[in-house]
PDB file of C-alpha atoms in Angstrom:
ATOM      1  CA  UNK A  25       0.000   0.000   0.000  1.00  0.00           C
ATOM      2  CA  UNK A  26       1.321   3.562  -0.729  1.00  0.00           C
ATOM      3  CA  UNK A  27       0.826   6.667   1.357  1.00  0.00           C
ATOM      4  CA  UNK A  28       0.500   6.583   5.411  1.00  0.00           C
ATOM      5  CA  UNK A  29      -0.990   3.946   7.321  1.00  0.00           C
ATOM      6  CA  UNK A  30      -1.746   3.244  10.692  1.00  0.00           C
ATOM      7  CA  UNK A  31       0.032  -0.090  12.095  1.00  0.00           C
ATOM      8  CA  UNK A  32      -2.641  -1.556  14.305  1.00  0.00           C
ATOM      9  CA  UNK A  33      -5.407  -4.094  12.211  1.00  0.00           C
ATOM     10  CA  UNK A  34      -8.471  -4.261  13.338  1.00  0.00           C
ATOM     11  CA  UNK A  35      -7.933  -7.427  13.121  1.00  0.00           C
ATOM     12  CA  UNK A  36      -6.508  -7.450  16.811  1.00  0.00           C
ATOM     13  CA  UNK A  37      -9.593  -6.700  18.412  1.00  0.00           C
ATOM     14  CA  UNK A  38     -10.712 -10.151  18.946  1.00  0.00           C
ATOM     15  CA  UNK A  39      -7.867 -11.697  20.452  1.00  0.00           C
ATOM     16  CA  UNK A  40      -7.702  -8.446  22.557  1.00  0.00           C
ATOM     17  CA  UNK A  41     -11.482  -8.846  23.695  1.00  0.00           C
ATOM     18  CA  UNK A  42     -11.021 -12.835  24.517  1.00  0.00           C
ATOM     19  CA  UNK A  43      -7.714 -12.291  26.069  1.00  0.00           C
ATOM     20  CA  UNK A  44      -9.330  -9.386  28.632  1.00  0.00           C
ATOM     21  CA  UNK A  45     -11.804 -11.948  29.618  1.00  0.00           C
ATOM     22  CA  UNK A  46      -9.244 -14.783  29.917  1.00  0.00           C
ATOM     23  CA  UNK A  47      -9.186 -16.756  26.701  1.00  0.00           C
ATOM     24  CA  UNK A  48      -6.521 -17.576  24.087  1.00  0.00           C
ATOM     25  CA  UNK A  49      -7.304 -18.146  20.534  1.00  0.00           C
ATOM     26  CA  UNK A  50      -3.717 -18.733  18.438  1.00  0.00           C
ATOM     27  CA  UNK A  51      -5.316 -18.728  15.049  1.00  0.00           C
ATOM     28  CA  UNK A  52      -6.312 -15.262  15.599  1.00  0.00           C
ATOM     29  CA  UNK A  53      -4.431 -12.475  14.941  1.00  0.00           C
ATOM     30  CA  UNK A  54      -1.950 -11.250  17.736  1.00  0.00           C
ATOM     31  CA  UNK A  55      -3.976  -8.785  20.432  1.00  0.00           C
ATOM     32  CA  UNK A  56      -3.345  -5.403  20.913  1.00  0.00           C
ATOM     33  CA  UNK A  57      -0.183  -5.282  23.092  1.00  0.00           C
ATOM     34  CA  UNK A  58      -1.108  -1.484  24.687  1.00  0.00           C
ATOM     35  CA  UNK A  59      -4.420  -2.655  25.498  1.00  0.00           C
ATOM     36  CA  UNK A  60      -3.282  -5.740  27.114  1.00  0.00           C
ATOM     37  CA  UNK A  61      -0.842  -3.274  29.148  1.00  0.00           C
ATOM     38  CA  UNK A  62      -4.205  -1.218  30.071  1.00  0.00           C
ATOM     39  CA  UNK A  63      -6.443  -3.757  31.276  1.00  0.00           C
ATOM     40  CA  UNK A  64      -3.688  -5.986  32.926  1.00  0.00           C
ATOM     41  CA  UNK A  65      -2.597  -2.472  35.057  1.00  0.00           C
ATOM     42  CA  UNK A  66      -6.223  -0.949  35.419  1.00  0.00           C
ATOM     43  CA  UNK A  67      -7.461  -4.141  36.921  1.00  0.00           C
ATOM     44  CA  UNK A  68      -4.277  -5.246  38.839  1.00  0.00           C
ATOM     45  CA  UNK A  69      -3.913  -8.440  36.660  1.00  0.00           C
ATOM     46  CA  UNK A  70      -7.770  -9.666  37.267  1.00  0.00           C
ATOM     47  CA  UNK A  71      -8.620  -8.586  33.595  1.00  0.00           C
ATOM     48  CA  UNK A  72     -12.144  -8.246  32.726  1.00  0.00           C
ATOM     49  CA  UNK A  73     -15.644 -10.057  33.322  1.00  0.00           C
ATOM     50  CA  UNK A  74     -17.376  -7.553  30.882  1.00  0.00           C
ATOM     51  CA  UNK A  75     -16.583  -5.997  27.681  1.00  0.00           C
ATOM     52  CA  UNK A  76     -18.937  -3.255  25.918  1.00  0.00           C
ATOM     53  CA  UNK A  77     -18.062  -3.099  22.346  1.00  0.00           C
ATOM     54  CA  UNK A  78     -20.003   0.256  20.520  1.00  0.00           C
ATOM     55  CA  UNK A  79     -19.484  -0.138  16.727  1.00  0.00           C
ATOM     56  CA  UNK A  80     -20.632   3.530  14.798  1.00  0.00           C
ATOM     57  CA  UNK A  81     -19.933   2.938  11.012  1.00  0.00           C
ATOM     58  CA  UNK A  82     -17.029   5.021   9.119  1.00  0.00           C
ATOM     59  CA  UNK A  83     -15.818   6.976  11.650  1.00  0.00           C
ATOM     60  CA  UNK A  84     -12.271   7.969   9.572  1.00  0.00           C
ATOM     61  CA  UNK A  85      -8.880   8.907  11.529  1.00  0.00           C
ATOM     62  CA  UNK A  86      -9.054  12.130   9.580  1.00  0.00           C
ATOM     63  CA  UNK A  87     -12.230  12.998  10.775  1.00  0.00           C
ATOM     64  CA  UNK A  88     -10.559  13.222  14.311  1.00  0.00           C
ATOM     65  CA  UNK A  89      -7.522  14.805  13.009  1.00  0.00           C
ATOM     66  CA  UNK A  90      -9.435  17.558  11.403  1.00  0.00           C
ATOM     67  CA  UNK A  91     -12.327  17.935  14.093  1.00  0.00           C
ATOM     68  CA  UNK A  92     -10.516  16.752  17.081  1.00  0.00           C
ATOM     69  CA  UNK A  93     -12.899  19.057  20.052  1.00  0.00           C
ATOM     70  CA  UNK A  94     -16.009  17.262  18.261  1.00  0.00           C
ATOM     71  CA  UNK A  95     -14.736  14.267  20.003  1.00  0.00           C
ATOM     72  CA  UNK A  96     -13.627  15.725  23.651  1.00  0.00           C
ATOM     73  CA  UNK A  97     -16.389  13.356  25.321  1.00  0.00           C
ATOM     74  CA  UNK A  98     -15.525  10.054  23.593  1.00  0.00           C
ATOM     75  CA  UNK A  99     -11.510  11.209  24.726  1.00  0.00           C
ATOM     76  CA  UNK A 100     -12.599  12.040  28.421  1.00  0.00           C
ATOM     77  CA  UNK A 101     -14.574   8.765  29.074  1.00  0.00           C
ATOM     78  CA  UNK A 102     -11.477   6.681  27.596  1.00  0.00           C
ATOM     79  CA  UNK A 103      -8.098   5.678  28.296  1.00  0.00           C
ATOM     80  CA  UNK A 104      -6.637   5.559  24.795  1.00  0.00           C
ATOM     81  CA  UNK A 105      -7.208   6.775  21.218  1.00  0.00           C
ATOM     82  CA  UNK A 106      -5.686   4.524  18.888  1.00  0.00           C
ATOM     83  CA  UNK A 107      -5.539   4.978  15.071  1.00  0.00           C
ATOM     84  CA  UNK A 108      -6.199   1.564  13.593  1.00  0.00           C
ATOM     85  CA  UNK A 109      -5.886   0.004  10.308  1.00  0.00           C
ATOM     86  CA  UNK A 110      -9.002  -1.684   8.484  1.00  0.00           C
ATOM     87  CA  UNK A 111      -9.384  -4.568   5.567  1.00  0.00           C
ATOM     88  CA  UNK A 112      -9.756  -4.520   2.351  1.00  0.00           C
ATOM     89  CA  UNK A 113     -12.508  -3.913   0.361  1.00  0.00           C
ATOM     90  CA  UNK A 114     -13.270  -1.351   3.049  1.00  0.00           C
ATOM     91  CA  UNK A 115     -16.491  -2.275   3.205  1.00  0.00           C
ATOM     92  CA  UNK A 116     -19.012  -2.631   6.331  1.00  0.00           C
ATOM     93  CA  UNK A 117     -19.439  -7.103   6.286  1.00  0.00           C
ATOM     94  CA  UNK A 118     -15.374  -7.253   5.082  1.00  0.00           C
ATOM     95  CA  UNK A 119     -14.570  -5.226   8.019  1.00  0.00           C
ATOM     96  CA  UNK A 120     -16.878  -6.468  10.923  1.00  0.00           C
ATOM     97  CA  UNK A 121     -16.126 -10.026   9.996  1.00  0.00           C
ATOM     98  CA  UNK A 122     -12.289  -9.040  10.675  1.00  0.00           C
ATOM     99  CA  UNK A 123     -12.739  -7.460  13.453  1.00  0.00           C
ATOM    100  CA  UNK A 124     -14.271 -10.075  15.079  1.00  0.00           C
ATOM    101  CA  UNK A 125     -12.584 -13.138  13.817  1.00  0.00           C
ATOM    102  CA  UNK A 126      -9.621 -12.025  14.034  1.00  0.00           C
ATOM    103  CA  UNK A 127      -8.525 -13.136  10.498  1.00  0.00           C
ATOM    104  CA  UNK A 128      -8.075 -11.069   6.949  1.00  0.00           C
ATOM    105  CA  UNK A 129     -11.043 -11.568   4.699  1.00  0.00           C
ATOM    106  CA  UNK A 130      -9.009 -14.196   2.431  1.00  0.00           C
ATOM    107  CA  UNK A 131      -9.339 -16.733   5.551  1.00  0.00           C
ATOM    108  CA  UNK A 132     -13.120 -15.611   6.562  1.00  0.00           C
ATOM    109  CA  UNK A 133     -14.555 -15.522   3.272  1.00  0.00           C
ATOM    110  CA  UNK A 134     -16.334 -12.363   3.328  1.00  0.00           C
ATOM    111  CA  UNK A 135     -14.119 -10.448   0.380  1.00  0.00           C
ATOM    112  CA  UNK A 136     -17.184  -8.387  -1.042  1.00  0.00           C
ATOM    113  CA  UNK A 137     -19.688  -5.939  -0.088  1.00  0.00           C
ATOM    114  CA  UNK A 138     -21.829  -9.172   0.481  1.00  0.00           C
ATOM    115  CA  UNK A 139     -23.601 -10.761   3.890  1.00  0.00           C
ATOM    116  CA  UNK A 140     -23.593 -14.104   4.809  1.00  0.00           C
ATOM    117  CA  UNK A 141     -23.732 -15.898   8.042  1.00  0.00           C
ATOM    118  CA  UNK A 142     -19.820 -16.267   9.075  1.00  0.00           C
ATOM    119  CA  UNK A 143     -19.001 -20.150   9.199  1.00  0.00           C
ATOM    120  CA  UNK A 144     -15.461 -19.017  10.368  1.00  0.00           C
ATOM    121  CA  UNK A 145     -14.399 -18.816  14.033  1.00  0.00           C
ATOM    122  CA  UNK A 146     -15.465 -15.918  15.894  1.00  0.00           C
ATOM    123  CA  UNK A 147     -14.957 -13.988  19.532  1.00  0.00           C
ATOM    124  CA  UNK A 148     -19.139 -15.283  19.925  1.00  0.00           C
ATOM    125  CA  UNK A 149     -18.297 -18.808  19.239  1.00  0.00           C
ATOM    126  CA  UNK A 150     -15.307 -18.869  21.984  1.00  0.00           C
ATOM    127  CA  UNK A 151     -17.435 -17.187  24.194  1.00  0.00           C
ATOM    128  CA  UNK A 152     -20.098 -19.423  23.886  1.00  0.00           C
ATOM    129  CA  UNK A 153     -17.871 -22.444  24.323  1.00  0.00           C
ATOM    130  CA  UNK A 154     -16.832 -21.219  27.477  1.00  0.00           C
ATOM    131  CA  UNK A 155     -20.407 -20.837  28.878  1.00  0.00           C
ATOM    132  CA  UNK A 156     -20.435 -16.765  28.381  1.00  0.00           C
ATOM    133  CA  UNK A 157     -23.405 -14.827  27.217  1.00  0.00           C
ATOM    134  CA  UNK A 158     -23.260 -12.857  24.494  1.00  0.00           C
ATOM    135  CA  UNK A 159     -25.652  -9.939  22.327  1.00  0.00           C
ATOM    136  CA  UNK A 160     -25.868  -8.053  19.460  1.00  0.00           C
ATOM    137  CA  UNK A 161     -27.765  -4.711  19.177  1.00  0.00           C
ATOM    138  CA  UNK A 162     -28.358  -3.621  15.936  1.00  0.00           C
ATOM    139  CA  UNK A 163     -30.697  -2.254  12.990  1.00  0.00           C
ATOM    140  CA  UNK A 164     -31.983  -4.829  10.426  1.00  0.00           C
ATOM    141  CA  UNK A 165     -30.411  -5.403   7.672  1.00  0.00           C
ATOM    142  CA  UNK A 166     -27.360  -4.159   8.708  1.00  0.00           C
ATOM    143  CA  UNK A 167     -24.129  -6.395   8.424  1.00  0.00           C
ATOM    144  CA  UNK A 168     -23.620  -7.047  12.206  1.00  0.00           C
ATOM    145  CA  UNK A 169     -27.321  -8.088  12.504  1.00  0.00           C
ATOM    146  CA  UNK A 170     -26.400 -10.680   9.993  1.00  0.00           C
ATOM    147  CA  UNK A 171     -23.419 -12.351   8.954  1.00  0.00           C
ATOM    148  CA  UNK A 172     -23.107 -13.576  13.093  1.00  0.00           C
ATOM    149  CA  UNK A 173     -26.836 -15.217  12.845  1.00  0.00           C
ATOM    150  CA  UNK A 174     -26.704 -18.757  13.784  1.00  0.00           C
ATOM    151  CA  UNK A 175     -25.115 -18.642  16.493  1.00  0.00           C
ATOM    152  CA  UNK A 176     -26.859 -19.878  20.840  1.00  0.00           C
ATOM    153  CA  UNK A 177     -26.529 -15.906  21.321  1.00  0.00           C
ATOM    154  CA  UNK A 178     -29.039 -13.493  21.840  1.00  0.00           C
ATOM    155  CA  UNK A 179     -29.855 -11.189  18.631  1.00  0.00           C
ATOM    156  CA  UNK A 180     -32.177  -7.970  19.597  1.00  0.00           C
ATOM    157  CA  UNK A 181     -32.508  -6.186  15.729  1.00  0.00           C
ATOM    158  CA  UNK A 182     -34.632  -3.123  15.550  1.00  0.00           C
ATOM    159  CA  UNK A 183     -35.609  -0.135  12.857  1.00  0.00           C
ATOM    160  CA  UNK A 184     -33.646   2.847  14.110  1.00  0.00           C
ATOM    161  CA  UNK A 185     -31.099   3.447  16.027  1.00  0.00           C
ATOM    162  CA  UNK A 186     -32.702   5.060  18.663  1.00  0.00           C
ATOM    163  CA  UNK A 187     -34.863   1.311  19.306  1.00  0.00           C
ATOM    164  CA  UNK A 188     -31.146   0.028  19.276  1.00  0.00           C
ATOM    165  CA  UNK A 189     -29.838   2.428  21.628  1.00  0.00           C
ATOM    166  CA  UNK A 190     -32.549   2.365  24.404  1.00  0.00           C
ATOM    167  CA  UNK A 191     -32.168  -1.750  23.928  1.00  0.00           C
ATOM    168  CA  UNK A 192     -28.614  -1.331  24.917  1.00  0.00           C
ATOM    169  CA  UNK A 193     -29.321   0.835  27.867  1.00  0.00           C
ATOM    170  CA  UNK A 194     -31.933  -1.680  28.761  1.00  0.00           C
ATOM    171  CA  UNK A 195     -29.251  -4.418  29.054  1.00  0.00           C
ATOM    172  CA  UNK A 196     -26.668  -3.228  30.608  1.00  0.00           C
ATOM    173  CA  UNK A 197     -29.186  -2.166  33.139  1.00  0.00           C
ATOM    174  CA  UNK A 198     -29.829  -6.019  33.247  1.00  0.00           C
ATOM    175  CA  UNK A 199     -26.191  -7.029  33.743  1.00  0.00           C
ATOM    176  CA  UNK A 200     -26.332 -10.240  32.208  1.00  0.00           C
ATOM    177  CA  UNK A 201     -24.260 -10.447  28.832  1.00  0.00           C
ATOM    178  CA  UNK A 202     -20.723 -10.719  29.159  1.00  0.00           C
ATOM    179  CA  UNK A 203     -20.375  -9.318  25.818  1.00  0.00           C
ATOM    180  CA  UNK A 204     -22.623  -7.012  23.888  1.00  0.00           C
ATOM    181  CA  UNK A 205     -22.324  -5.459  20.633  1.00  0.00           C
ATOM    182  CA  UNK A 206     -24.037  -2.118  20.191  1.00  0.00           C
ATOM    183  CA  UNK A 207     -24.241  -1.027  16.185  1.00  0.00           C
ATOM    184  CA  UNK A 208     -24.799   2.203  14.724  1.00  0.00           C
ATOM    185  CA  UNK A 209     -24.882   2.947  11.310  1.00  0.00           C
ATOM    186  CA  UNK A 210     -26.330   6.619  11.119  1.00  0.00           C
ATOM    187  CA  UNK A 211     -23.639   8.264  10.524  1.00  0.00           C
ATOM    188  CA  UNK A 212     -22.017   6.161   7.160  1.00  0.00           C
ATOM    189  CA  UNK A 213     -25.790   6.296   5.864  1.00  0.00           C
ATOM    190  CA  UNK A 214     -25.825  10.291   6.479  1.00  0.00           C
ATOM    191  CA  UNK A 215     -22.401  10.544   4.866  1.00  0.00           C
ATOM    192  CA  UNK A 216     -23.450   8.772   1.550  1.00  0.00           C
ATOM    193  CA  UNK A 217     -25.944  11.424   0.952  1.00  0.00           C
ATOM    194  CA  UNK A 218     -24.704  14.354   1.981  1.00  0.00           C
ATOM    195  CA  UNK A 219     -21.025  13.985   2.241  1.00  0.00           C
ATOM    196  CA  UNK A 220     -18.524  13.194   5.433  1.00  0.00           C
ATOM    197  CA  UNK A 221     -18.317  16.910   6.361  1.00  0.00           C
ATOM    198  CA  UNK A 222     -22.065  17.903   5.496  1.00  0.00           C
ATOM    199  CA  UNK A 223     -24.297  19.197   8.844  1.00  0.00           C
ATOM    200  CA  UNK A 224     -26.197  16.527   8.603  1.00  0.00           C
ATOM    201  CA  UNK A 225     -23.250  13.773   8.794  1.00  0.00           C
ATOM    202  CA  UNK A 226     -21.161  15.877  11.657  1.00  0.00           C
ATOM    203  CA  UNK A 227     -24.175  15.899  13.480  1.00  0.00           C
ATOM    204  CA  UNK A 228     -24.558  11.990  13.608  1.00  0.00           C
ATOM    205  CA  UNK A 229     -20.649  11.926  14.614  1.00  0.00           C
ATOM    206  CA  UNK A 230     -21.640  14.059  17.162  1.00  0.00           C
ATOM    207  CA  UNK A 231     -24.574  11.753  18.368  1.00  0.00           C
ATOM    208  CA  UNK A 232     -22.222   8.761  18.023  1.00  0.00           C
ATOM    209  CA  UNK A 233     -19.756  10.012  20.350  1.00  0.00           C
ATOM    210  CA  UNK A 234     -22.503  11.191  22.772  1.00  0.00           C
ATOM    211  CA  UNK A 235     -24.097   8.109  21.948  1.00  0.00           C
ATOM    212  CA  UNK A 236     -20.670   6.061  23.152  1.00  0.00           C
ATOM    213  CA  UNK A 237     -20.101   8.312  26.747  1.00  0.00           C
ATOM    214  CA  UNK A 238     -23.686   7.863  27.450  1.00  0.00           C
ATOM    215  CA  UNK A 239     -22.991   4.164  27.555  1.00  0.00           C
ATOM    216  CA  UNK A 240     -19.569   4.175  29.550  1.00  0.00           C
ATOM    217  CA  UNK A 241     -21.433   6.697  32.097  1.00  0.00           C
ATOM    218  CA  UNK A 242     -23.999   3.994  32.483  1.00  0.00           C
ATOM    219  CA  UNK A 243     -21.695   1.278  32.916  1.00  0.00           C
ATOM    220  CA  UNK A 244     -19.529   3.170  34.657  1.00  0.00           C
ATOM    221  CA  UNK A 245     -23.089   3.532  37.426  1.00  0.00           C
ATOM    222  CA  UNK A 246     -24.534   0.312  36.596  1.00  0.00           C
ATOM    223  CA  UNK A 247     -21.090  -2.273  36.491  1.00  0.00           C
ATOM    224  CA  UNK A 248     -19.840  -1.114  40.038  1.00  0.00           C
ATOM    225  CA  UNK A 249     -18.639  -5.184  40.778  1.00  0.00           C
ATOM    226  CA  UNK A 250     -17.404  -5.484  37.235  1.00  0.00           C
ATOM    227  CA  UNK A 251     -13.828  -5.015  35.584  1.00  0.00           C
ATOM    228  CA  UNK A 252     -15.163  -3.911  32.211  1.00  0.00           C
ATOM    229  CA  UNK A 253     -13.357  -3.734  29.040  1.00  0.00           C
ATOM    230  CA  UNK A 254     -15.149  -1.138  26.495  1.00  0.00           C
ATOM    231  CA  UNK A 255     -14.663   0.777  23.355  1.00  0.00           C
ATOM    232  CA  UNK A 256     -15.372   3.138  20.743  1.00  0.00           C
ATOM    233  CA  UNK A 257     -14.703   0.648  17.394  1.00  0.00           C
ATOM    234  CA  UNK A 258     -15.837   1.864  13.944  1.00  0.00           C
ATOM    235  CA  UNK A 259     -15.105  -0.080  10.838  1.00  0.00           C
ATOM    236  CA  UNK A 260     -13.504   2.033   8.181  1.00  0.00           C
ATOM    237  CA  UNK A 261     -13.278   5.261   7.340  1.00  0.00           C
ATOM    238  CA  UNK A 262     -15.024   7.292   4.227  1.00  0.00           C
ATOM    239  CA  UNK A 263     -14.143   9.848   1.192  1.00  0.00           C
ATOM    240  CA  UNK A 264     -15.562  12.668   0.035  1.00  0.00           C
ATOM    241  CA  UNK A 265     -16.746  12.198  -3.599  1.00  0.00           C
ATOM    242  CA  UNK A 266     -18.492  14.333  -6.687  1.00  0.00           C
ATOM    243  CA  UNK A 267     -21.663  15.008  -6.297  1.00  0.00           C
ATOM    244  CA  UNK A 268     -21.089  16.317  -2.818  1.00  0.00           C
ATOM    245  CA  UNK A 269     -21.635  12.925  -1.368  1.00  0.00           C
ATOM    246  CA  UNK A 270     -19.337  10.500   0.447  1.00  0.00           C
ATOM    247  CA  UNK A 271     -17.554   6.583  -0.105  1.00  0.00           C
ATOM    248  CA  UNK A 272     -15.504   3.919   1.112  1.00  0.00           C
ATOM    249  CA  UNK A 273     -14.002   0.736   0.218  1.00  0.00           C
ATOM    250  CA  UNK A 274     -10.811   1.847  -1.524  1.00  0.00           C
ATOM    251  CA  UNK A 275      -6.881   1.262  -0.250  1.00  0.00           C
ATOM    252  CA  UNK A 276      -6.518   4.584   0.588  1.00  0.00           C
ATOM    253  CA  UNK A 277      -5.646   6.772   3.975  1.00  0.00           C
ATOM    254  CA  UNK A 278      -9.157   7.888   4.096  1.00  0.00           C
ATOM    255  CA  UNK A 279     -11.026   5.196   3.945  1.00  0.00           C
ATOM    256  CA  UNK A 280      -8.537   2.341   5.567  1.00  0.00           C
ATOM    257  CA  UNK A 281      -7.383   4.609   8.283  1.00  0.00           C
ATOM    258  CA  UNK A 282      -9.665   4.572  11.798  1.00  0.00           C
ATOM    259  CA  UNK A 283      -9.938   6.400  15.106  1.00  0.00           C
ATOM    260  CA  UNK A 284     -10.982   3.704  17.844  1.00  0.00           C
ATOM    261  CA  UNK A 285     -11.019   4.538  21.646  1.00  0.00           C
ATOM    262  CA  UNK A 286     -11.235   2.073  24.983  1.00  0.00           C
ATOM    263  CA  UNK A 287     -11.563   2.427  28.537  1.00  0.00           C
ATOM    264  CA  UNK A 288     -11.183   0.069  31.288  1.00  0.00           C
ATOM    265  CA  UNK A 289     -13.542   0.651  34.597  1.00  0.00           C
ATOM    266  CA  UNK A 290     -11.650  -1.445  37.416  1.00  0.00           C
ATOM    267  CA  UNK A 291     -14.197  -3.004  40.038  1.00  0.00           C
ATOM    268  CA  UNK A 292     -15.883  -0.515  42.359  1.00  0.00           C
ATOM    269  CA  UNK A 293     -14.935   2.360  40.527  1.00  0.00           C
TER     270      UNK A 293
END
C-alpha cells in the first residue's frame, strides 16, 4: 500500500477482547499489546468479566484529526485513542467479519460488499464455548445483525437506532451479557448522501460520540462489581466524492485509516 498507514489491524480486536476476559485463541491475529498493558494495570492483573463493544460505522482517523474538540467526550470517558488500520474492500461485512474473527477476509470468506452468516471462528463462538453470554444490538439489515446469525446468542434487531440504543441501555441495566455489541450505522448512511463533512453527517458523529459516553457513564453507574473492558470501534473510514456525497471501500488513507477509543472501569470504581 502507498501513502501513510496506521500499524494496528483491526484485526486485533478479537484476540484483545477474549484475552481481557481470559481466553486464548492462536489462530487469531496477535492482540493489541497497549491494550493488554491497560487492562492488565487498570485491573491489577484480574482482567475483565465484561466488555462493551459500541461499533458507529465510518468513523475515519481524519475525521478526528481535522475535528478533534467534536470528540472531547468520547476522549474524556477513555483511556486511549488509537488509530487503527481496516481490511480490504473497506467495506461494512469485510470489516466487521475481521474485526471479530480475528482473520483477513481471504481466511473468513467475506471479500465483497456481500452478507452471509460467518461459518469461520469468531470472539461469539469462543465465548459461547466457554459458557459466556453474548448480544448483538443492531438495525436490520445491517451487516452485524447478519453475517453472526446462527449462532446460541441473543440477537435484539430493531428499525432505528434510537430502538437500538434504548435496547442497549436496557441491558446493561440487566447485567447479564458478558459481551454485547451495540451497532450504529447513522452516521455512514448520512455521509453517503450528503457527504462526510455535510451538517447533517457531523451531526450523527456528534450523536455517536454522545451516543458512546452515554454508555460508559452507564456502565460506569450500573457495572460497580465489574472489571469492564469497552470501546469506541468503527469499521472504516469514508471519502468525500463528486456530487457532494461520500464513499468507502478503496486502499486509501481515508477510507482504511480509523480512530478507535477504549476504557477500562476497574471493580468498584
Amino acid at each position: 500500500m502507498d501513502g501513510l498507514y496506521d500499524s494496528i489491524r483491526i484485526t486485533s480486536v478479537a484476540s484483545t477482547i477474549l484475552e481481557s476476559l481470559g481466553i486464548k485463541n492462536p489462530d487469531m491475529a496477535q492482540s493489541n499489546v497497549i491494550l493488554n498493558t491497560l487492562i492488565n494495570k487498570k485491573t491489577n492483573g484480574r482482567g475483565a468479566d465484561r466488555v462493551f463493544m459500541f461499533n458507529p460505522d465510518a468513523v475515519a482517523l481524519w475525521l478526528y484529526q481535522k475535528y478533534t474538540a467534536l470528540f472531547t467526550n468520547a476522549v474524556l470517558c477513555s483511556d486511549a485513542a488509537l488509530p487503527m488500520l481496516s481490511v480490504m474492500p473497506s467495506v461494512t461485512p469485510v470489516c466487521f467479519a475481521s474485526m471479530y474473527t480475528g482473520v483477513m477476509p481471504e481466511v473468513h470468506g467475506i471479500t465483497a460488499y456481500k452478507k452471509p452468516v460467518l461459518k469461520q471462528n469468531t470472539v461469539f463462538d469462543e465465548l459461547i464455548k466457554c459458557g459466556k453470554k453474548c448480544a448483538i444490538v443492531s438495525t436490520e439489515g445491517d451487516s452485524i445483525s447478519k453475517i453472526f446469525l446462527e449462532r446460541n446468542m441473543d440477537y435484539y434487531i430493531y428499525e432505528t437506532e434510537e430502538e437500538v440504543n434504548e435496547k442497549a441501555i436496557e441491558l446493561i441495566k440487566e447485567d447479564k451479557y458478558d459481551l454485547i455489541v451495540v451497532y450504529n450505522g447513522n452516521y455512514d448512511s448520512t455521509m453517503h448522501h450528503t457527504g462526510p463533512e455535510s451538517k447533517e453527517s457531523i451531526d450523527v458523529l456528534k450523536e455517536n460520540i454522545k451516543t458512546y459516553s452515554d454508555f460508559v457513564s452507564l456502565i460506569k453507574n450500573e457495572w460497580k462489581d465489574h472489571d469492564v473492558f469497552y470501546a469506541f470501534a468503527p469499521d472504516h473510514g469514508c471519502h468525500e466524492i463528486d456530487g457532494d456525497s461520500g464513499a468507502h471501500g478503496l486502499c486509501m488513507e481515508e477510507d482504511m485509516n480509523i480512530i478507535h477509543f477504549y476504557g477500562v472501569k476497574p471493580k468498584n470504581e
